[in-house]
């Protein structure tokens, strides 16, 4: 690739899942903000039904694949299954094209909330007590409130799809008579459902950015101010009523713990480029993992860009960093190779 020619970036948005509109917004914002003097942007979109569009015109999958294969780097701004779960990273890898964000394995594991909990527990990171429920298990005694209570503990519970995001399909359960409706809502989005004990505490999110030189930068923590029910649902996330505090006022020891948890999960899951690690901070200062997003919302007003903007990394520069990190990881830029920096062991921060 000539250093005098613009880098050909294919931005993919949409997605055949419940986060389709979020993926459209992220992709449109990314495509508009990439510096046109450095990057030549092409757009691909995945429709709700799985069909493809190139520059807003319907196209076949082979035609879309040809656009992708001609890129210097792919920027998959698709959230949720069929995108963030490693699917698009796999497609780019098979085409031999660098991809912004995490590789196949990290995307797949992080999208699976149950698998992520297992990785976190094995890494010394606290998680909420919970249990996995399959669609078949819902039909037997394992899905009643008494049996689930033995595994999860006392209500309130949070019932959520195992693979999904943006709080779609997520419900709070305060009484046994609410369980069936919550399970039905979650199973409408996935064949597997996670039932967790609700964590009492502050919701604190933190972003991790991998710079082109391999350095991992953890942005300032952001606190989500939930409503009286203590539940940050999908409507609140996107109707403009969400309230944030940035930076979140944290005790220095708790802030350090959040930083270590974020770095550890980024490394242990095998993430690359970027991730948002969502946690709860309990009244006694314990940091409990909620989930890891390997392709979080990426409009200029989304949480991750806001976190870095608050410390002087503006939105276009953030996007450029992500593209250059992907290229450097594929060996397509000059200069020293990125360092291999593993997260500090969580146990050492205790």
Tab-separated table of N, CA and C in Angstrom, residues 151-270:
chain	number	residue	atom	x	y	z
A	151	UNK	N	-30.070	-21.729	42.826
A	151	UNK	CA	-28.821	-21.505	42.105
A	151	UNK	C	-28.400	-20.045	42.097
A	152	UNK	N	-29.395	-19.147	42.072
A	152	UNK	CA	-29.103	-17.731	41.886
A	152	UNK	C	-29.097	-16.970	43.199
A	153	UNK	N	-29.970	-17.368	44.131
A	153	UNK	CA	-30.113	-16.631	45.364
A	153	UNK	C	-31.381	-15.802	45.353
A	154	UNK	N	-31.560	-14.963	46.343
A	154	UNK	CA	-32.816	-14.215	46.472
A	154	UNK	C	-32.992	-13.175	45.374
A	155	UNK	N	-34.267	-12.872	45.065
A	155	UNK	CA	-34.590	-11.802	44.129
A	155	UNK	C	-34.270	-10.451	44.773
A	156	UNK	N	-34.093	-9.399	43.933
A	156	UNK	CA	-34.393	-9.320	42.501
A	156	UNK	C	-33.332	-9.985	41.633
A	157	UNK	N	-33.788	-10.447	40.433
A	157	UNK	CA	-32.930	-11.058	39.439
A	157	UNK	C	-32.935	-10.201	38.171
A	158	UNK	N	-31.898	-10.390	37.393
A	158	UNK	CA	-31.848	-9.844	36.043
A	158	UNK	C	-31.856	-11.030	35.082
A	159	UNK	N	-32.795	-11.019	34.142
A	159	UNK	CA	-32.910	-12.086	33.144
A	159	UNK	C	-32.526	-11.492	31.799
A	160	UNK	N	-31.569	-12.120	31.116
A	160	UNK	CA	-31.044	-11.527	29.876
A	160	UNK	C	-30.663	-12.605	28.875
A	161	UNK	N	-30.696	-12.285	27.570
A	161	UNK	CA	-30.171	-13.212	26.572
A	161	UNK	C	-28.666	-13.390	26.782
A	162	UNK	N	-28.149	-14.585	26.514
A	162	UNK	CA	-26.716	-14.820	26.670
A	162	UNK	C	-25.927	-14.005	25.647
A	163	UNK	N	-26.407	-13.945	24.409
A	163	UNK	CA	-25.730	-13.194	23.348
A	163	UNK	C	-26.621	-12.038	22.933
A	164	UNK	N	-26.167	-10.849	23.177
A	164	UNK	CA	-26.964	-9.690	22.823
A	164	UNK	C	-26.412	-8.464	23.508
A	165	UNK	N	-26.986	-7.318	23.187
A	165	UNK	CA	-26.522	-6.084	23.783
A	165	UNK	C	-27.600	-5.041	23.793
A	166	UNK	N	-27.220	-3.828	24.230
A	166	UNK	CA	-28.137	-2.683	24.291
A	166	UNK	C	-29.328	-2.935	25.205
A	167	UNK	N	-29.222	-3.929	26.072
A	167	UNK	CA	-30.281	-4.277	27.032
A	167	UNK	C	-31.552	-4.780	26.382
A	168	UNK	N	-31.511	-5.136	25.099
A	168	UNK	CA	-32.689	-5.724	24.469
A	168	UNK	C	-32.931	-7.119	25.055
A	169	UNK	N	-34.183	-7.390	25.428
A	169	UNK	CA	-34.532	-8.680	25.991
A	169	UNK	C	-34.189	-8.837	27.454
A	170	UNK	N	-33.780	-7.759	28.109
A	170	UNK	CA	-33.366	-7.815	29.511
A	170	UNK	C	-34.500	-7.337	30.402
A	171	UNK	N	-34.758	-8.069	31.481
A	171	UNK	CA	-35.835	-7.704	32.406
A	171	UNK	C	-35.357	-7.853	33.846
A	172	UNK	N	-35.979	-7.081	34.710
A	172	UNK	CA	-35.779	-7.233	36.153
A	172	UNK	C	-36.945	-8.031	36.718
A	173	UNK	N	-36.626	-8.995	37.555
A	173	UNK	CA	-37.648	-9.847	38.167
A	173	UNK	C	-37.603	-9.648	39.677
A	174	UNK	N	-38.710	-9.142	40.232
A	174	UNK	CA	-38.795	-8.904	41.672
A	174	UNK	C	-39.677	-9.912	42.384
A	175	UNK	N	-40.496	-10.644	41.613
A	175	UNK	CA	-41.423	-11.597	42.222
A	175	UNK	C	-41.596	-12.787	41.286
A	176	UNK	N	-41.917	-13.978	41.824
A	176	UNK	CA	-42.054	-15.175	40.989
A	176	UNK	C	-43.029	-15.024	39.836
A	177	UNK	N	-44.096	-14.231	40.029
A	177	UNK	CA	-45.087	-14.121	38.961
A	177	UNK	C	-44.597	-13.285	37.777
A	178	UNK	N	-43.406	-12.690	37.886
A	178	UNK	CA	-42.824	-11.937	36.778
A	178	UNK	C	-41.849	-12.774	35.949
A	179	UNK	N	-41.542	-13.978	36.437
A	179	UNK	CA	-40.483	-14.769	35.817
A	179	UNK	C	-40.849	-15.228	34.410
A	180	UNK	N	-42.042	-15.748	34.205
A	180	UNK	CA	-42.411	-16.281	32.892
A	180	UNK	C	-42.307	-15.221	31.801
A	181	UNK	N	-42.801	-14.017	32.086
A	181	UNK	CA	-42.743	-12.949	31.090
A	181	UNK	C	-41.305	-12.551	30.800
A	182	UNK	N	-40.477	-12.518	31.823
A	182	UNK	CA	-39.071	-12.154	31.634
A	182	UNK	C	-38.347	-13.198	30.806
A	183	UNK	N	-38.625	-14.479	31.075
A	183	UNK	CA	-37.992	-15.547	30.289
A	183	UNK	C	-38.463	-15.505	28.844
A	184	UNK	N	-39.753	-15.264	28.639
A	184	UNK	CA	-40.273	-15.193	27.272
A	184	UNK	C	-39.599	-14.062	26.504
A	185	UNK	N	-39.421	-12.924	27.157
A	185	UNK	CA	-38.774	-11.789	26.500
A	185	UNK	C	-37.323	-12.110	26.143
A	186	UNK	N	-36.599	-12.733	27.058
A	186	UNK	CA	-35.201	-13.062	26.791
A	186	UNK	C	-35.072	-14.133	25.712
A	187	UNK	N	-35.931	-15.158	25.773
A	187	UNK	CA	-35.860	-16.231	24.777
A	187	UNK	C	-36.318	-15.767	23.390
A	188	UNK	N	-36.967	-14.617	23.315
A	188	UNK	CA	-37.294	-14.059	22.006
A	188	UNK	C	-36.048	-13.558	21.282
A	189	UNK	N	-34.944	-13.409	22.019
A	189	UNK	CA	-33.701	-12.894	21.442
A	189	UNK	C	-32.599	-13.939	21.362
A	190	UNK	N	-32.749	-15.069	22.054
A	190	UNK	CA	-31.659	-16.044	22.101
A	190	UNK	C	-32.209	-17.391	22.543
A	191	UNK	N	-31.469	-18.455	22.230
A	191	UNK	CA	-31.853	-19.796	22.668
A	191	UNK	C	-31.320	-20.116	24.054
A	192	UNK	N	-30.474	-19.244	24.583
A	192	UNK	CA	-29.941	-19.414	25.930
A	192	UNK	C	-30.120	-18.117	26.706
A	193	UNK	N	-30.429	-18.268	27.982
A	193	UNK	CA	-30.745	-17.120	28.818
A	193	UNK	C	-29.929	-17.210	30.112
A	194	UNK	N	-29.511	-16.063	30.589
A	194	UNK	CA	-28.763	-15.961	31.837
A	194	UNK	C	-29.663	-15.347	32.899
A	195	UNK	N	-29.762	-16.019	34.047
A	195	UNK	CA	-30.512	-15.490	35.187
A	195	UNK	C	-29.494	-15.166	36.268
A	196	UNK	N	-29.416	-13.885	36.632
A	196	UNK	CA	-28.408	-13.443	37.594
A	196	UNK	C	-29.062	-12.707	38.763
A	197	UNK	N	-28.425	-12.810	39.914
A	197	UNK	CA	-28.867	-11.994	41.037
A	197	UNK	C	-28.488	-10.547	40.746
A	198	UNK	N	-29.414	-9.638	40.963
A	198	UNK	CA	-29.146	-8.225	40.722
A	198	UNK	C	-28.114	-7.720	41.718
A	199	UNK	N	-27.116	-7.023	41.211
A	199	UNK	CA	-26.059	-6.476	42.057
A	199	UNK	C	-26.477	-5.088	42.531
A	200	UNK	N	-26.422	-4.867	43.835
A	200	UNK	CA	-26.717	-3.558	44.400
A	200	UNK	C	-25.435	-2.739	44.396
A	201	UNK	N	-25.469	-1.619	43.695
A	201	UNK	CA	-24.277	-0.786	43.639
A	201	UNK	C	-24.335	0.184	42.488
A	202	UNK	N	-23.243	0.862	42.267
A	202	UNK	CA	-23.125	1.851	41.192
A	202	UNK	C	-22.700	1.155	39.904
A	203	UNK	N	-23.255	1.592	38.772
A	203	UNK	CA	-22.855	1.042	37.485
A	203	UNK	C	-21.751	1.922	36.907
A	204	UNK	N	-20.568	1.344	36.759
A	204	UNK	CA	-19.390	2.076	36.305
A	204	UNK	C	-18.806	1.368	35.086
A	205	UNK	N	-18.665	2.110	33.997
A	205	UNK	CA	-18.113	1.560	32.761
A	205	UNK	C	-16.752	2.189	32.492
A	206	UNK	N	-15.898	1.417	31.849
A	206	UNK	CA	-14.574	1.926	31.515
A	206	UNK	C	-14.200	1.422	30.125
A	207	UNK	N	-13.477	2.246	29.374
A	207	UNK	CA	-13.107	1.904	28.007
A	207	UNK	C	-11.621	1.602	27.920
A	208	UNK	N	-11.276	0.650	27.061
A	208	UNK	CA	-9.887	0.291	26.812
A	208	UNK	C	-9.594	0.547	25.338
A	209	UNK	N	-8.499	1.243	25.089
A	209	UNK	CA	-8.075	1.553	23.725
A	209	UNK	C	-6.657	1.037	23.518
A	210	UNK	N	-6.476	0.253	22.452
A	210	UNK	CA	-5.139	-0.193	22.079
A	210	UNK	C	-4.583	0.784	21.056
A	211	UNK	N	-3.503	1.427	21.390
A	211	UNK	CA	-2.887	2.397	20.504
A	211	UNK	C	-2.053	1.690	19.431
A	212	UNK	N	-1.730	2.376	18.316
A	212	UNK	CA	-0.950	1.733	17.253
A	212	UNK	C	0.393	1.173	17.700
A	213	UNK	N	0.987	1.759	18.775
A	213	UNK	CA	2.269	1.242	19.257
A	213	UNK	C	2.105	0.082	20.230
A	214	UNK	N	0.850	-0.369	20.443
A	214	UNK	CA	0.593	-1.499	21.322
A	214	UNK	C	0.239	-1.137	22.748
A	215	UNK	N	0.383	0.143	23.116
A	215	UNK	CA	0.047	0.554	24.477
A	215	UNK	C	-1.452	0.424	24.716
A	216	UNK	N	-1.812	-0.066	25.895
A	216	UNK	CA	-3.225	-0.103	26.298
A	216	UNK	C	-3.520	1.111	27.163
A	217	UNK	N	-4.522	1.877	26.757
A	217	UNK	CA	-4.931	3.062	27.494
A	217	UNK	C	-6.333	2.821	28.034
A	218	UNK	N	-6.498	3.004	29.329
A	218	UNK	CA	-7.816	2.872	29.947
A	218	UNK	C	-8.351	4.268	30.206
A	219	UNK	N	-9.508	4.555	29.634
A	219	UNK	CA	-10.087	5.883	29.778
A	219	UNK	C	-10.666	6.099	31.162
A	220	UNK	N	-11.102	7.319	31.460
A	220	UNK	CA	-11.687	7.613	32.768
A	220	UNK	C	-13.003	6.867	32.956
A	221	UNK	N	-13.297	6.437	34.177
A	221	UNK	CA	-14.547	5.705	34.412
A	221	UNK	C	-15.761	6.598	34.247
A	222	UNK	N	-16.817	6.010	33.729
A	222	UNK	CA	-18.090	6.705	33.529
A	222	UNK	C	-19.147	6.012	34.383
A	223	UNK	N	-19.883	6.790	35.156
A	223	UNK	CA	-20.955	6.218	35.976
A	223	UNK	C	-22.308	6.449	35.318
A	224	UNK	N	-23.092	5.395	35.244
A	224	UNK	CA	-24.459	5.469	34.743
A	224	UNK	C	-25.383	5.710	35.926
A	225	UNK	N	-26.129	6.792	35.879
A	225	UNK	CA	-27.078	7.092	36.952
A	225	UNK	C	-28.407	6.450	36.595
A	226	UNK	N	-28.688	5.317	37.195
A	226	UNK	CA	-29.914	4.585	36.894
A	226	UNK	C	-31.115	5.227	37.568
A	227	UNK	N	-32.297	4.789	37.132
A	227	UNK	CA	-33.519	5.301	37.748
A	227	UNK	C	-33.731	4.643	39.107
A	228	UNK	N	-34.874	4.931	39.728
A	228	UNK	CA	-35.130	4.419	41.070
A	228	UNK	C	-35.142	2.904	41.118
A	229	UNK	N	-35.471	2.261	39.977
A	229	UNK	CA	-35.483	0.799	39.937
A	229	UNK	C	-34.083	0.223	39.800
A	230	UNK	N	-33.093	1.091	39.543
A	230	UNK	CA	-31.725	0.620	39.444
A	230	UNK	C	-31.444	-0.203	38.213
A	231	UNK	N	-32.134	0.091	37.107
A	231	UNK	CA	-32.020	-0.761	35.925
A	231	UNK	C	-31.866	0.129	34.702
A	232	UNK	N	-30.750	-0.008	33.998
A	232	UNK	CA	-30.446	0.767	32.799
A	232	UNK	C	-30.982	0.005	31.597
A	233	UNK	N	-32.255	0.254	31.237
A	233	UNK	CA	-32.901	-0.540	30.202
A	233	UNK	C	-32.662	0.043	28.822
A	234	UNK	N	-33.155	-0.664	27.798
A	234	UNK	CA	-32.902	-0.260	26.414
A	234	UNK	C	-33.522	1.099	26.102
A	235	UNK	N	-34.723	1.362	26.607
A	235	UNK	CA	-35.367	2.643	26.323
A	235	UNK	C	-34.526	3.799	26.849
A	236	UNK	N	-34.053	3.665	28.085
A	236	UNK	CA	-33.258	4.733	28.688
A	236	UNK	C	-31.958	4.959	27.922
A	237	UNK	N	-31.385	3.894	27.377
A	237	UNK	CA	-30.121	4.024	26.658
A	237	UNK	C	-30.257	4.880	25.413
A	238	UNK	N	-31.435	4.864	24.774
A	238	UNK	CA	-31.541	5.501	23.462
A	238	UNK	C	-32.619	6.569	23.342
A	239	UNK	N	-33.346	6.867	24.442
A	239	UNK	CA	-34.389	7.886	24.312
A	239	UNK	C	-33.930	9.264	24.777
A	240	UNK	N	-32.642	9.385	25.067
A	240	UNK	CA	-32.098	10.676	25.470
A	240	UNK	C	-32.183	10.967	26.950
A	241	UNK	N	-32.740	10.052	27.741
A	241	UNK	CA	-32.900	10.310	29.174
A	241	UNK	C	-31.757	9.755	30.019
A	242	UNK	N	-30.804	9.062	29.397
A	242	UNK	CA	-29.688	8.491	30.156
A	242	UNK	C	-28.861	9.608	30.791
A	243	UNK	N	-28.426	9.381	32.015
A	243	UNK	CA	-27.623	10.357	32.742
A	243	UNK	C	-26.292	9.728	33.125
A	244	UNK	N	-25.207	10.442	32.855
A	244	UNK	CA	-23.874	9.928	33.123
A	244	UNK	C	-23.085	10.926	33.966
A	245	UNK	N	-22.110	10.417	34.700
A	245	UNK	CA	-21.140	11.244	35.403
A	245	UNK	C	-19.766	10.844	34.894
A	246	UNK	N	-19.024	11.811	34.332
A	246	UNK	CA	-17.721	11.533	33.737
A	246	UNK	C	-16.755	12.657	34.097
A	247	UNK	N	-15.691	12.335	34.826
A	247	UNK	CA	-15.341	11.008	35.336
A	247	UNK	C	-16.155	10.655	36.576
A	248	UNK	N	-16.352	9.362	36.777
A	248	UNK	CA	-17.068	8.899	37.960
A	248	UNK	C	-16.210	9.155	39.195
A	249	UNK	N	-16.790	9.726	40.238
A	249	UNK	CA	-16.019	9.940	41.470
A	249	UNK	C	-15.840	8.626	42.228
A	250	UNK	N	-14.639	8.094	42.173
A	250	UNK	CA	-14.354	6.815	42.807
A	250	UNK	C	-13.206	6.956	43.797
A	251	UNK	N	-13.277	6.191	44.859
A	251	UNK	CA	-12.137	6.072	45.754
A	251	UNK	C	-10.929	5.597	44.947
A	252	UNK	N	-9.733	6.135	45.191
A	252	UNK	CA	-8.566	5.731	44.388
A	252	UNK	C	-8.335	4.229	44.335
A	253	UNK	N	-8.569	3.540	45.433
A	253	UNK	CA	-8.370	2.086	45.423
A	253	UNK	C	-9.389	1.394	44.529
A	254	UNK	N	-10.635	1.892	44.531
A	254	UNK	CA	-11.668	1.317	43.674
A	254	UNK	C	-11.364	1.636	42.205
A	255	UNK	N	-10.926	2.864	41.932
A	255	UNK	CA	-10.573	3.237	40.563
A	255	UNK	C	-9.452	2.356	40.028
A	256	UNK	N	-8.473	2.068	40.867
A	256	UNK	CA	-7.385	1.186	40.448
A	256	UNK	C	-7.889	-0.213	40.178
A	257	UNK	N	-8.801	-0.670	41.004
A	257	UNK	CA	-9.365	-2.010	40.819
A	257	UNK	C	-10.141	-2.097	39.490
A	258	UNK	N	-10.926	-1.065	39.177
A	258	UNK	CA	-11.663	-1.036	37.915
A	258	UNK	C	-10.685	-1.083	36.743
A	259	UNK	N	-9.611	-0.304	36.845
A	259	UNK	CA	-8.584	-0.287	35.794
A	259	UNK	C	-7.985	-1.674	35.599
A	260	UNK	N	-7.655	-2.342	36.701
A	260	UNK	CA	-7.041	-3.669	36.616
A	260	UNK	C	-8.013	-4.692	36.040
A	261	UNK	N	-9.273	-4.631	36.460
A	261	UNK	CA	-10.280	-5.544	35.918
A	261	UNK	C	-10.400	-5.351	34.409
A	262	UNK	N	-10.440	-4.095	33.954
A	262	UNK	CA	-10.581	-3.828	32.521
A	262	UNK	C	-9.386	-4.372	31.745
A	263	UNK	N	-8.186	-4.107	32.209
A	263	UNK	CA	-6.988	-4.589	31.517
A	263	UNK	C	-6.931	-6.119	31.521
A	264	UNK	N	-7.304	-6.709	32.631
A	264	UNK	CA	-7.246	-8.167	32.745
A	264	UNK	C	-8.217	-8.831	31.781
A	265	UNK	N	-9.469	-8.357	31.745
A	265	UNK	CA	-10.448	-8.968	30.854
A	265	UNK	C	-10.084	-8.731	29.395
A	266	UNK	N	-9.555	-7.561	29.074
A	266	UNK	CA	-9.113	-7.276	27.704
A	266	UNK	C	-8.056	-8.296	27.274
A	267	UNK	N	-7.104	-8.566	28.165
A	267	UNK	CA	-6.028	-9.503	27.833
A	267	UNK	C	-6.501	-10.949	27.841
A	268	UNK	N	-7.234	-11.343	28.864
A	268	UNK	CA	-7.640	-12.745	29.004
A	268	UNK	C	-8.621	-13.170	27.912
A	269	UNK	N	-9.457	-12.254	27.456
A	269	UNK	CA	-10.393	-12.580	26.367
A	269	UNK	C	-9.722	-12.509	24.998
A	270	UNK	N	-8.541	-11.896	24.934
A	270	UNK	CA	-7.842	-11.767	23.659
A	270	UNK	C	-8.341	-10.615	22.815
